[in-house]
Coordinates of N, CA and C in Angstrom, one line a residue:
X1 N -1.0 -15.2 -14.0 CA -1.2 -13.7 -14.3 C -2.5 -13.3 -13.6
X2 N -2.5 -12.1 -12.7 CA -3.9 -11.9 -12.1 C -3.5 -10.0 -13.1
X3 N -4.6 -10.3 -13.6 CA -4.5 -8.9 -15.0 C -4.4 -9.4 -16.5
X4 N -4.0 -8.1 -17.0 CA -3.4 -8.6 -18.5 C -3.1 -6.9 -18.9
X5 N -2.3 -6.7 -19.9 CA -2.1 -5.9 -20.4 C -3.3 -5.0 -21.5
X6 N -4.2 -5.9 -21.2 CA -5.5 -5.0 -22.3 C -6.5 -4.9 -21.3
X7 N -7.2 -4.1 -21.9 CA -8.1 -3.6 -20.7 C -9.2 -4.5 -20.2
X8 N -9.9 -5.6 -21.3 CA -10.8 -6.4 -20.7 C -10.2 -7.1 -20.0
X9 N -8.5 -7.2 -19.3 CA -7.7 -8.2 -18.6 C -7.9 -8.3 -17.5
X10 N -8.0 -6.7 -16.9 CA -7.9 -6.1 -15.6 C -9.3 -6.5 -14.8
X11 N -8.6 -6.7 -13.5 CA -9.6 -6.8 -12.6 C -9.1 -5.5 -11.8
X12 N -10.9 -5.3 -11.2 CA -10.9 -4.4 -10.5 C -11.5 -4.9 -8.8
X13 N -10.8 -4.4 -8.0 CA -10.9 -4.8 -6.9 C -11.3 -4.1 -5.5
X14 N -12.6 -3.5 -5.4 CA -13.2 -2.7 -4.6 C -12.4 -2.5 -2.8
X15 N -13.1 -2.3 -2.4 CA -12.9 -2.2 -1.0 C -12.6 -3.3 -0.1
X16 N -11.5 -3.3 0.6 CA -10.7 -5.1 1.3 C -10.3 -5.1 2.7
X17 N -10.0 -5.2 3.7 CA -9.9 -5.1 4.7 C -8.3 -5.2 4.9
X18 N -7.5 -6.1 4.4 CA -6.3 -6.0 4.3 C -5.8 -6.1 3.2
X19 N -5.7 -6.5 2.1 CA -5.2 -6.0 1.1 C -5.7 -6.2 -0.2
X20 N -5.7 -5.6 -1.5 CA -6.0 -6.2 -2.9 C -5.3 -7.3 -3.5
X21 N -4.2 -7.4 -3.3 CA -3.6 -8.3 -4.3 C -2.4 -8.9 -3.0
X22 N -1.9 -10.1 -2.7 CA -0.9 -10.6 -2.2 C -0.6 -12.0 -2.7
X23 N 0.9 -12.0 -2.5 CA 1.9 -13.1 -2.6 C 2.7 -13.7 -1.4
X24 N 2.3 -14.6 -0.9 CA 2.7 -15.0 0.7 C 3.3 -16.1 0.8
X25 N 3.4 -16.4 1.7 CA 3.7 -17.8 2.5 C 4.1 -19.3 2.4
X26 N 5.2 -18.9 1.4 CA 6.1 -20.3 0.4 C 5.7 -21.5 1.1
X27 N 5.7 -22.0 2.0 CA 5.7 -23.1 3.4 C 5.1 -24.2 2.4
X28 N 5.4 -25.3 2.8 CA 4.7 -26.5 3.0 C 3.0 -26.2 3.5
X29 N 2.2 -26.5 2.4 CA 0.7 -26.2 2.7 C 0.4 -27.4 3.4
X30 N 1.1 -28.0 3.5 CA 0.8 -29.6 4.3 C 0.8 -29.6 5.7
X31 N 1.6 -29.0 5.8 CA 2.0 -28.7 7.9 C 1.5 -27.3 8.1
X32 N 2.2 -26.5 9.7 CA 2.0 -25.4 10.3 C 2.6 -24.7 9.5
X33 N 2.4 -23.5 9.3 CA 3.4 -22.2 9.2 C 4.5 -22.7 9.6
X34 N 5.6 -22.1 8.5 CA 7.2 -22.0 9.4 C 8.1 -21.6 8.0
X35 N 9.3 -22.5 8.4 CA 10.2 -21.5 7.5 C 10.1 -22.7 5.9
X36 N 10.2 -20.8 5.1 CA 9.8 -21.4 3.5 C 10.9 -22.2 2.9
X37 N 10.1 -23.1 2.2 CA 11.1 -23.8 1.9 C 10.8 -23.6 -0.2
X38 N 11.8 -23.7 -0.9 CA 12.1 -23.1 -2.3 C 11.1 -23.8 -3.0
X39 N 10.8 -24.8 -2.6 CA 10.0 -25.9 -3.7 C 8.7 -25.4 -3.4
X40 N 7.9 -25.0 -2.8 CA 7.2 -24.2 -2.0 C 6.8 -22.7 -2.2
X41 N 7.7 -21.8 -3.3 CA 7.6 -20.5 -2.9 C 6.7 -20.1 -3.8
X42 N 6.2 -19.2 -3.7 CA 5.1 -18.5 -4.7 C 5.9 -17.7 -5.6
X43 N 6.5 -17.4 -6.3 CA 7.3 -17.3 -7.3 C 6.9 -17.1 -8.7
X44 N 7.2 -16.0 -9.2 CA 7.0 -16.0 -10.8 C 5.6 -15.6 -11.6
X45 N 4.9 -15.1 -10.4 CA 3.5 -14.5 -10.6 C 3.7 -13.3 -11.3
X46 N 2.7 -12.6 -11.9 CA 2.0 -11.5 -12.8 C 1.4 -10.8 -11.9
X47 N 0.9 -9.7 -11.9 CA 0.3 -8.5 -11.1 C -0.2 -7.4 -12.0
X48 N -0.5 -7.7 -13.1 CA -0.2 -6.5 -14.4 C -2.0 -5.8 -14.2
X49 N -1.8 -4.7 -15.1 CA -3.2 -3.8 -15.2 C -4.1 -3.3 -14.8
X50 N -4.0 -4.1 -13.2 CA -5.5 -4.1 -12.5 C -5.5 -2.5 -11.7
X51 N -7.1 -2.1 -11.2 CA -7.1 -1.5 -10.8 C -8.0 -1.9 -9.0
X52 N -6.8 -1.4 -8.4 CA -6.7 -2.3 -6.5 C -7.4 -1.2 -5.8
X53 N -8.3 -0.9 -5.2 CA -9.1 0.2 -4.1 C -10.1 1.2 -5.1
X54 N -10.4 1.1 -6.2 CA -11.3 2.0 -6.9 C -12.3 1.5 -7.1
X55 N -13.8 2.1 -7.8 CA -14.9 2.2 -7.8 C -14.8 1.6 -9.2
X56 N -15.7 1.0 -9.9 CA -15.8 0.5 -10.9 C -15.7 0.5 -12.0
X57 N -16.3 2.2 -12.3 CA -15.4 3.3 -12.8 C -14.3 3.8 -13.0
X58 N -13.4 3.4 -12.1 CA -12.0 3.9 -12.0 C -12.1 5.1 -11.0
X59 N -12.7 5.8 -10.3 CA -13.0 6.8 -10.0 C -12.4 6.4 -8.5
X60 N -12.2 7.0 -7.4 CA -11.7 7.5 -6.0 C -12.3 7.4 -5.1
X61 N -13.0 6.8 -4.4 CA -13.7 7.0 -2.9 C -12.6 6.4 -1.8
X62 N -12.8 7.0 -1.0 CA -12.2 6.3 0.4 C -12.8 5.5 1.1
X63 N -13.6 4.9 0.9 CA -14.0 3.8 1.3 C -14.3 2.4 0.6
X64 N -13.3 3.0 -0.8 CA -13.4 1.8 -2.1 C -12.0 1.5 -1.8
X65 N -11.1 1.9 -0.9 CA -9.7 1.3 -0.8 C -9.5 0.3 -0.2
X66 N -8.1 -0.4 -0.7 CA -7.8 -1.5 0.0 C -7.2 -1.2 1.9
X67 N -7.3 -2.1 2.1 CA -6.5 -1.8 3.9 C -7.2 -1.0 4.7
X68 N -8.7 -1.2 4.6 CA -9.3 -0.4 5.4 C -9.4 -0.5 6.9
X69 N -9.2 -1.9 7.1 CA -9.1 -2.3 8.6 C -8.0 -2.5 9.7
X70 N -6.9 -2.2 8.8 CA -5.6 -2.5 8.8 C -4.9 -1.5 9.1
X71 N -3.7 -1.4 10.2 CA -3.2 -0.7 10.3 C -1.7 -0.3 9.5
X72 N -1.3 -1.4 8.8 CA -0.4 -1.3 8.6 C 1.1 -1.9 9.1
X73 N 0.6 -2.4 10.3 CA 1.6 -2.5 11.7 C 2.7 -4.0 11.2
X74 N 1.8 -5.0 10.8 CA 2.6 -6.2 10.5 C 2.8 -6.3 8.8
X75 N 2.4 -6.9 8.2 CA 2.1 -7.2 6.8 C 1.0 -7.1 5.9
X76 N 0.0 -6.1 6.6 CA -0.7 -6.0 6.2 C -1.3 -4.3 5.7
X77 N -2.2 -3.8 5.4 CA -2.6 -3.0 5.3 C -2.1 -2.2 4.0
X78 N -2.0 -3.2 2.9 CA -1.3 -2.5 1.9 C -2.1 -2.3 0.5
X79 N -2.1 -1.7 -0.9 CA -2.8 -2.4 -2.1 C -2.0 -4.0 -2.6
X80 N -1.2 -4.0 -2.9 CA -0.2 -5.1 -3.3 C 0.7 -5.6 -2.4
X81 N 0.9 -6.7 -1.8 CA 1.8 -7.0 -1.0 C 2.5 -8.3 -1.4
X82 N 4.0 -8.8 -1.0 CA 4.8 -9.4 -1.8 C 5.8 -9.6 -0.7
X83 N 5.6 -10.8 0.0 CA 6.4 -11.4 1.0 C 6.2 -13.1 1.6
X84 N 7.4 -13.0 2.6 CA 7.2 -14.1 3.3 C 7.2 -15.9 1.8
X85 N 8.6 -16.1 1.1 CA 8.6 -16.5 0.4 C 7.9 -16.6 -1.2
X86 N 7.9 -15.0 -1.3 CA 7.2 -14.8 -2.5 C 9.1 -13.9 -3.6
X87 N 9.2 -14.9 -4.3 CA 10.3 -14.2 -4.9 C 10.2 -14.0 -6.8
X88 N 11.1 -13.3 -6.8 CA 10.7 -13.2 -8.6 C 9.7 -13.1 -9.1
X89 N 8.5 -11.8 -8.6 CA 7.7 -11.7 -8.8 C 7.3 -10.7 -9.7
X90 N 6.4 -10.2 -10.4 CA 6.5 -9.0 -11.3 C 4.8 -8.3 -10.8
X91 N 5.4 -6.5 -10.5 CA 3.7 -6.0 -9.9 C 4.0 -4.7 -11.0
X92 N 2.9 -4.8 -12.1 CA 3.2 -3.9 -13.4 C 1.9 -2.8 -13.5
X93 N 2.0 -1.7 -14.0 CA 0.9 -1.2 -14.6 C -0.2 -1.0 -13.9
X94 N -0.1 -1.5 -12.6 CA -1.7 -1.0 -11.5 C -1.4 0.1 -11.2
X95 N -2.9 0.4 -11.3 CA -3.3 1.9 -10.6 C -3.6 1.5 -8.9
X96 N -3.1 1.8 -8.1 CA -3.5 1.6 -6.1 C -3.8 2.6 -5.5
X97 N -5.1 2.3 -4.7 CA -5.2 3.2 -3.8 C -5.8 2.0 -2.7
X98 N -4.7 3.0 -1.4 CA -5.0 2.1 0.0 C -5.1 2.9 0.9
X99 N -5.7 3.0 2.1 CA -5.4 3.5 3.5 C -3.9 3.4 3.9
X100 N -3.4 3.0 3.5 CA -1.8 3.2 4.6 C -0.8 3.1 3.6
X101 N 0.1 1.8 3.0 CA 0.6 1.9 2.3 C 0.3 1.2 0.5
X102 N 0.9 1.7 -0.4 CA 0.7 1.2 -1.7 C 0.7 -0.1 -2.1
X103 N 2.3 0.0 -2.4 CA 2.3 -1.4 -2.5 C 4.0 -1.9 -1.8
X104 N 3.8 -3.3 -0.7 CA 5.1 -3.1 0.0 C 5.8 -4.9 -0.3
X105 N 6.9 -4.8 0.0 CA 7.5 -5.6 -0.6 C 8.8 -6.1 0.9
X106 N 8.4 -7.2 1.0 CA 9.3 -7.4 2.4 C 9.9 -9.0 2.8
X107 N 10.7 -9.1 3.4 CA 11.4 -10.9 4.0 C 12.2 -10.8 3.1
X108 N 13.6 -11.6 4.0 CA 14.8 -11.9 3.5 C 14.5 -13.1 2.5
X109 N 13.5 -13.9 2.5 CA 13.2 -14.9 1.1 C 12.2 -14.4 0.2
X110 N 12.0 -13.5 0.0 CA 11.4 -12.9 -1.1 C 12.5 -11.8 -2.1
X111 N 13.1 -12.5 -2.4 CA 14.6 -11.5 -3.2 C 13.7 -11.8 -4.6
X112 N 14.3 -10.7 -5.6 CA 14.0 -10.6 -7.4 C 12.7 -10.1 -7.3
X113 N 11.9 -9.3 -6.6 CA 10.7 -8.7 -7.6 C 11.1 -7.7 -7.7
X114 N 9.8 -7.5 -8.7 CA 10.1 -6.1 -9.9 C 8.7 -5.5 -9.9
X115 N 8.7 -4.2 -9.1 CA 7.8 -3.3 -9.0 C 7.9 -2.2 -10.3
X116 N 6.9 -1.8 -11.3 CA 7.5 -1.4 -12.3 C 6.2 -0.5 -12.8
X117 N 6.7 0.7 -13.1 CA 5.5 1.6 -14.2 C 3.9 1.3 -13.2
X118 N 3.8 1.9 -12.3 CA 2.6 1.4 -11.0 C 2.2 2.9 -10.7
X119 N 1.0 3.4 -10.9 CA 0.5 4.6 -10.4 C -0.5 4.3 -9.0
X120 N 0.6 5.1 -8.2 CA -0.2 4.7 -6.6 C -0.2 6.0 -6.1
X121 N -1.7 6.2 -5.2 CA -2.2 7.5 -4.7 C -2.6 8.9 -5.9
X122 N -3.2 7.8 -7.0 CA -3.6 8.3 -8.2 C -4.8 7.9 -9.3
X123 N -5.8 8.1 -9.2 CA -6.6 6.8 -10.3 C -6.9 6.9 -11.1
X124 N -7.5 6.1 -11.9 CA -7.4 6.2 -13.8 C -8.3 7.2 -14.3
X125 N -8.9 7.7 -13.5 CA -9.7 9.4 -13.7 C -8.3 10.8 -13.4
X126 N -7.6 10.4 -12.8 CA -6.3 11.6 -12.4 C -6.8 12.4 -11.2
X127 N -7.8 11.7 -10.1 CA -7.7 11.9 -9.3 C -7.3 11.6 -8.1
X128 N -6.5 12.5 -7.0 CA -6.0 12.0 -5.7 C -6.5 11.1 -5.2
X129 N -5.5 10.0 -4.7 CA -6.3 9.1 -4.1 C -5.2 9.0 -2.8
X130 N -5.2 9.6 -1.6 CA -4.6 9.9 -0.5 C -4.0 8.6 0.0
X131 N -3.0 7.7 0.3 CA -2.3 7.6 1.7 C -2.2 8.1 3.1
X132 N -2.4 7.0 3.5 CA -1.2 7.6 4.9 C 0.1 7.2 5.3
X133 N 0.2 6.1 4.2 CA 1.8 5.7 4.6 C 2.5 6.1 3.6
X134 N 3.3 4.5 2.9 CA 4.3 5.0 1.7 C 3.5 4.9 0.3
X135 N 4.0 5.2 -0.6 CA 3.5 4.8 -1.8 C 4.3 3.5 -2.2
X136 N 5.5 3.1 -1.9 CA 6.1 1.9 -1.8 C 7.3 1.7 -0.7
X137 N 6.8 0.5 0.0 CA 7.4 0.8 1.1 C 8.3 -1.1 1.2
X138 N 9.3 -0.9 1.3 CA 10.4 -2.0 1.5 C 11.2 -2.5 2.7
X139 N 11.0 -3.3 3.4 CA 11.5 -4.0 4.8 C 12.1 -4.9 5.0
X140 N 12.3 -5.5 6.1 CA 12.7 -7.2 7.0 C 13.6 -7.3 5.7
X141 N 14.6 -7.1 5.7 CA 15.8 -7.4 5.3 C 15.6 -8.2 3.1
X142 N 14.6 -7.1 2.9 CA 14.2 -7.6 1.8 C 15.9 -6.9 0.8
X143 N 15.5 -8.3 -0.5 CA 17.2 -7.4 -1.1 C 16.8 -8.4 -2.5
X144 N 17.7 -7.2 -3.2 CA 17.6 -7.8 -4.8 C 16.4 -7.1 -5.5
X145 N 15.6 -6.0 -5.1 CA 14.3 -5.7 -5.8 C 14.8 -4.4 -6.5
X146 N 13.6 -4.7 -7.4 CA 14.0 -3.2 -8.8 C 12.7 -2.5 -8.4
X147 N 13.1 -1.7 -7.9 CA 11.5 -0.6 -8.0 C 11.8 0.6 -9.1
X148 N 11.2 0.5 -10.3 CA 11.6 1.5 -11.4 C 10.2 1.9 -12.2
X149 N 9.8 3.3 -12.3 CA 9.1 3.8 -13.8 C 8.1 4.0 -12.7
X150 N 7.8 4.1 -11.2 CA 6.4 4.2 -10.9 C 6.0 5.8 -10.4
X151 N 5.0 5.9 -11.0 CA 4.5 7.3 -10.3 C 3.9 7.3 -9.3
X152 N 4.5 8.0 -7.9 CA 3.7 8.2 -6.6 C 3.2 9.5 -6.1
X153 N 1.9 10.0 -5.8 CA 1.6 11.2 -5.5 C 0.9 10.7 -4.1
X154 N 0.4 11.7 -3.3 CA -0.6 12.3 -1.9 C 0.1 11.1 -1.0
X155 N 1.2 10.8 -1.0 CA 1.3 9.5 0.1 C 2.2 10.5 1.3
X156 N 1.3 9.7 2.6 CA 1.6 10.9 3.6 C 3.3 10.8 4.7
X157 N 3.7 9.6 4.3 CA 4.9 9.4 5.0 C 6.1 9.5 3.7
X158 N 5.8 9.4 2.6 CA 6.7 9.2 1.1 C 7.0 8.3 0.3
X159 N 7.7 8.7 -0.3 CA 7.2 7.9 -1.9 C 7.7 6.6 -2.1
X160 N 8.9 6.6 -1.5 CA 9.8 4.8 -1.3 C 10.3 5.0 -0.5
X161 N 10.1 3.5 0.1 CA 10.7 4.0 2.1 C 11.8 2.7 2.0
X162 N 12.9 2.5 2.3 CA 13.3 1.5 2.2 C 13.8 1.8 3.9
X163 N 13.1 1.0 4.6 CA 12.4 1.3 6.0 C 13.6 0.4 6.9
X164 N 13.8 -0.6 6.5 CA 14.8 -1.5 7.6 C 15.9 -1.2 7.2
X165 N 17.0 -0.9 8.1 CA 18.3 -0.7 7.9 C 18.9 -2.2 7.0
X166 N 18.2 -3.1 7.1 CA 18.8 -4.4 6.4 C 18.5 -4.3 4.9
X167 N 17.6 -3.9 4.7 CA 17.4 -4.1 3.1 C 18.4 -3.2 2.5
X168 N 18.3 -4.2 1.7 CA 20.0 -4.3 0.4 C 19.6 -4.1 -1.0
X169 N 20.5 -4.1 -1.7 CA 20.5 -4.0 -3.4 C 19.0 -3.9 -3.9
X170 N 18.5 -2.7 -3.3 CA 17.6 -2.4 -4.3 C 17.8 -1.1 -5.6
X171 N 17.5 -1.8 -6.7 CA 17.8 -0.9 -7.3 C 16.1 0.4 -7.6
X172 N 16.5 1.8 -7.5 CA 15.3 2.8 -7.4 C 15.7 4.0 -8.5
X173 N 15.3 3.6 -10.0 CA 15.2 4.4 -10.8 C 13.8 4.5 -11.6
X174 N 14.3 5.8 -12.3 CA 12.9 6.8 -13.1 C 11.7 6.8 -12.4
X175 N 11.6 6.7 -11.2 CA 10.2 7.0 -10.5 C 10.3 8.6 -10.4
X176 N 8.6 8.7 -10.2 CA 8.3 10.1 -10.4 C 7.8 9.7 -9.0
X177 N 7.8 11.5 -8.2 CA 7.5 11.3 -6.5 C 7.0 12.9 -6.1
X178 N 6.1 13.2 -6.0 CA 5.5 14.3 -6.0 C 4.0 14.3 -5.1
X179 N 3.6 15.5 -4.5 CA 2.8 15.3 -3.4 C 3.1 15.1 -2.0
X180 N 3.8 14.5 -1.7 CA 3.9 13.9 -0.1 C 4.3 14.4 0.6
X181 N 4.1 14.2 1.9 CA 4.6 15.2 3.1 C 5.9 14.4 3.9
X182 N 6.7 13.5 3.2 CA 7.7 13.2 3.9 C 8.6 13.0 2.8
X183 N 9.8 12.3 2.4 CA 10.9 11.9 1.4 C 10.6 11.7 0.1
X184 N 10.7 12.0 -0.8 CA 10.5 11.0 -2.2 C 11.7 9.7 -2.3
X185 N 12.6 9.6 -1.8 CA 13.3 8.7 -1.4 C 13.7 8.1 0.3
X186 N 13.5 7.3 0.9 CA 13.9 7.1 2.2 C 15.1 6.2 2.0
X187 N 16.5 6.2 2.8 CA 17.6 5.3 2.8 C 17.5 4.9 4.1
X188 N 16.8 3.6 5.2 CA 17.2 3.7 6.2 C 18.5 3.9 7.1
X189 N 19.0 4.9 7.7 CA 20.0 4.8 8.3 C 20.0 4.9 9.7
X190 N 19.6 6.7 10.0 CA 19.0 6.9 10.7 C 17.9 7.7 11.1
X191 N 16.4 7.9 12.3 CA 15.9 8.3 12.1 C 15.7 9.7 11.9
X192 N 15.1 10.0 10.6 CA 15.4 11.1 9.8 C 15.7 11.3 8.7
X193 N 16.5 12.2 7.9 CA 17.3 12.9 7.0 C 18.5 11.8 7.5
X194 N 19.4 11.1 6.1 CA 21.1 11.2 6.3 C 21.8 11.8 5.7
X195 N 22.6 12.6 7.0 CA 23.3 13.6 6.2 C 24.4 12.6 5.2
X196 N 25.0 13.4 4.4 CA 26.1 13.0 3.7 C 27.1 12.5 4.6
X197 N 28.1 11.4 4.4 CA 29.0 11.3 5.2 C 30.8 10.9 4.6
X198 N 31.6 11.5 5.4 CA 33.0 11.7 4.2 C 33.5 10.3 4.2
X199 N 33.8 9.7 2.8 CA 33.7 8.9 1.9 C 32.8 8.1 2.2
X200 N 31.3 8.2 2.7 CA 30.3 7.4 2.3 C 30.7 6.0 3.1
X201 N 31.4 5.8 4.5 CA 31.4 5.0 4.8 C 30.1 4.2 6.5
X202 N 28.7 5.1 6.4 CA 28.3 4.8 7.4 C 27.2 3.8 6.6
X203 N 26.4 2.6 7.2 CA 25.8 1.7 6.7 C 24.3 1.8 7.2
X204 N 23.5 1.0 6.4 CA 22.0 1.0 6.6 C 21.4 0.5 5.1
X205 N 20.2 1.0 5.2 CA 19.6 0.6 3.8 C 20.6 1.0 2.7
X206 N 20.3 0.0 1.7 CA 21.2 0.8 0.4 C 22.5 1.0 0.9
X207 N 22.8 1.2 1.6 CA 24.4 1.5 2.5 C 24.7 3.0 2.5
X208 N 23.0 3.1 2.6 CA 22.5 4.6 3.1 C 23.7 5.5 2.0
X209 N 23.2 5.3 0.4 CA 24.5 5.9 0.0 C 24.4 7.4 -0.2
X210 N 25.6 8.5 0.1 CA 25.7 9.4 -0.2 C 24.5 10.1 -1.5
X211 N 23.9 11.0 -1.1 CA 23.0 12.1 -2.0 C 24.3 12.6 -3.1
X212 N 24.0 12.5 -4.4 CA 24.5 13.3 -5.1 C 24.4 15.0 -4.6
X213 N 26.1 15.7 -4.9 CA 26.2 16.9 -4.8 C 26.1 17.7 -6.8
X214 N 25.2 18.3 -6.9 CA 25.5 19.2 -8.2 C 25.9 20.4 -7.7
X215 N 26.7 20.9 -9.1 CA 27.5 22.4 -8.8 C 27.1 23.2 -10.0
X216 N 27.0 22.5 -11.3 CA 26.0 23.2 -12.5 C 25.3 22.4 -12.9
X217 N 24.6 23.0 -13.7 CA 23.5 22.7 -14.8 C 23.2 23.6 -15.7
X218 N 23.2 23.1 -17.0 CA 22.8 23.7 -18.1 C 22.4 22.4 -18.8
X219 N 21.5 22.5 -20.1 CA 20.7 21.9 -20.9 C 21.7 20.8 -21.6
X220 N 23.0 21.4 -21.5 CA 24.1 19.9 -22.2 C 25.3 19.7 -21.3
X221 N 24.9 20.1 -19.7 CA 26.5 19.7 -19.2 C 26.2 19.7 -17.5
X222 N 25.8 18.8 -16.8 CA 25.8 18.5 -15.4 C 27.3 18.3 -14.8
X223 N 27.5 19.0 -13.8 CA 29.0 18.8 -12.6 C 28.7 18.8 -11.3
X224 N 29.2 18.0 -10.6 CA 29.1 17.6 -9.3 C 29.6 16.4 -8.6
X225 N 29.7 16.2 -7.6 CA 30.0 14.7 -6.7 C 29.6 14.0 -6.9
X226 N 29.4 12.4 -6.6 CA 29.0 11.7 -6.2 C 29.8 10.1 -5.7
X227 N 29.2 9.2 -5.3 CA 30.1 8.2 -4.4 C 30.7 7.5 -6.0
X228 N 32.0 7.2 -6.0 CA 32.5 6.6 -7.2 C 31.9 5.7 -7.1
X229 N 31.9 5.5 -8.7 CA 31.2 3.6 -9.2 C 29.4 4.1 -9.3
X230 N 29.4 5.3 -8.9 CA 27.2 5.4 -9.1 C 26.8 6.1 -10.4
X231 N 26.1 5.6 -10.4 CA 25.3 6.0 -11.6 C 24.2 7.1 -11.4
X232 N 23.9 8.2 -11.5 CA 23.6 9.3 -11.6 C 22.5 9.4 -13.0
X233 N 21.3 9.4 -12.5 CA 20.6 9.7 -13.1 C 19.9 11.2 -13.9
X234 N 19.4 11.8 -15.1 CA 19.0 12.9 -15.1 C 17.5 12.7 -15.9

């Protein structure tokens, strides 16, 4: 567990060059880098409470964030990161602020984490703490993750990016997404907006699924479309 649920748990983790918190590189520690093998994986770790790019205080500077040297470009430049044989992982309850993205979650051998109740581009004072990228951003054919319950504000590309057309079954409920100058949801499909498409048969992220259509609302009765078999959130 790096945290804990009570406050003298939490670590707080100033200003980083690439990132506050990560989960990497399953491999054999014995040999070169290469491909992860299970006995090997980083697996089953905690991430709870902490507070990742703030002042000690809790308070906001931009130069108390994580990823400051970092572009972003490979696997780095994030508050939390969770890849490259890191599976079944749990990242709960942190407050993040980074230069580029929040917190990103990526590799076809990092399947089952659970991004959960996470306030990113926000700090335990309630003030803005800017992005430039996502507030959670998902890639490289990552599949199986729950991103649910997190609040994302000022993130300047949007709020969940599920960026590679590969990534699969992620499930993206009760997040709050407010602030940002690009999506509160991204489905990679294609670059841009996807439009709706008739019976929902073109593929990508998520399998780029169809936007719910509403036609009313009132306080006891929602009507509208959506792809059969989905669950529809209010």
């Amino acid at each position: 567990v790096t945290g804990g649920t009570d406050p003298d748990e939490r670590n707080i983790i100033g200003p980083t060059r690439y990132q506050g918190i990560e989960y990497s590189h399953g491999w054999d520690p014995s040999g070169p880098p290469g491909p992860t093998e299970p006995r090997f994986h980083v697996s089953d770790n905690r991430a709870v409470g902490n507070w990742v790019g703030f002042r000690g205080d809790g308070r906001y500077r931009a130069r108390f964030r994580s990823g400051l040297r970092d572009p972003g470009s490979t696997d780095n430049g994030n508050g939390i990161n969770i890849h490259d044989g890191a599976p079944n992982n749990l990242v709960m309850g942190n407050y993040i602020a980074s230069r580029f993205d929040g917190i990103q979650v990526m590799s076809r051998d990092a399947p089952g984490n659970v991004v959960r109740d996470n306030f990113i581009g926000i700090s335990p004072r309630g003030e803005a703490a800017p992005l430039t990228g996502w507030g959670i951003k998902v890639r490289i054919a990552a599949s199986n993750q729950r991103i649910e319950g997190n609040e994302i504000r000022n993130a300047a590309a949007g709020g969940i990016g599920l960026v590679d057309r590969n990534v699969a079954r992620v499930r993206i409920s009760r997040n709050i997404v407010a602030l940002t100058d690009g999506p509160a949801i991204d489905l990679r499909g294609v670059p841009g907006p996807d439009p709706n498409d008739a019976g929902d048969v073109d593929s990508g992220a998520n399998g780029v699924l169809n936007t719910p259509r509403f036609t009313k609302a009132t306080t006891v009765l929602v009507k509208g479309r959506a792809h059969v078999g989905a669950t529809v959130e209010l």
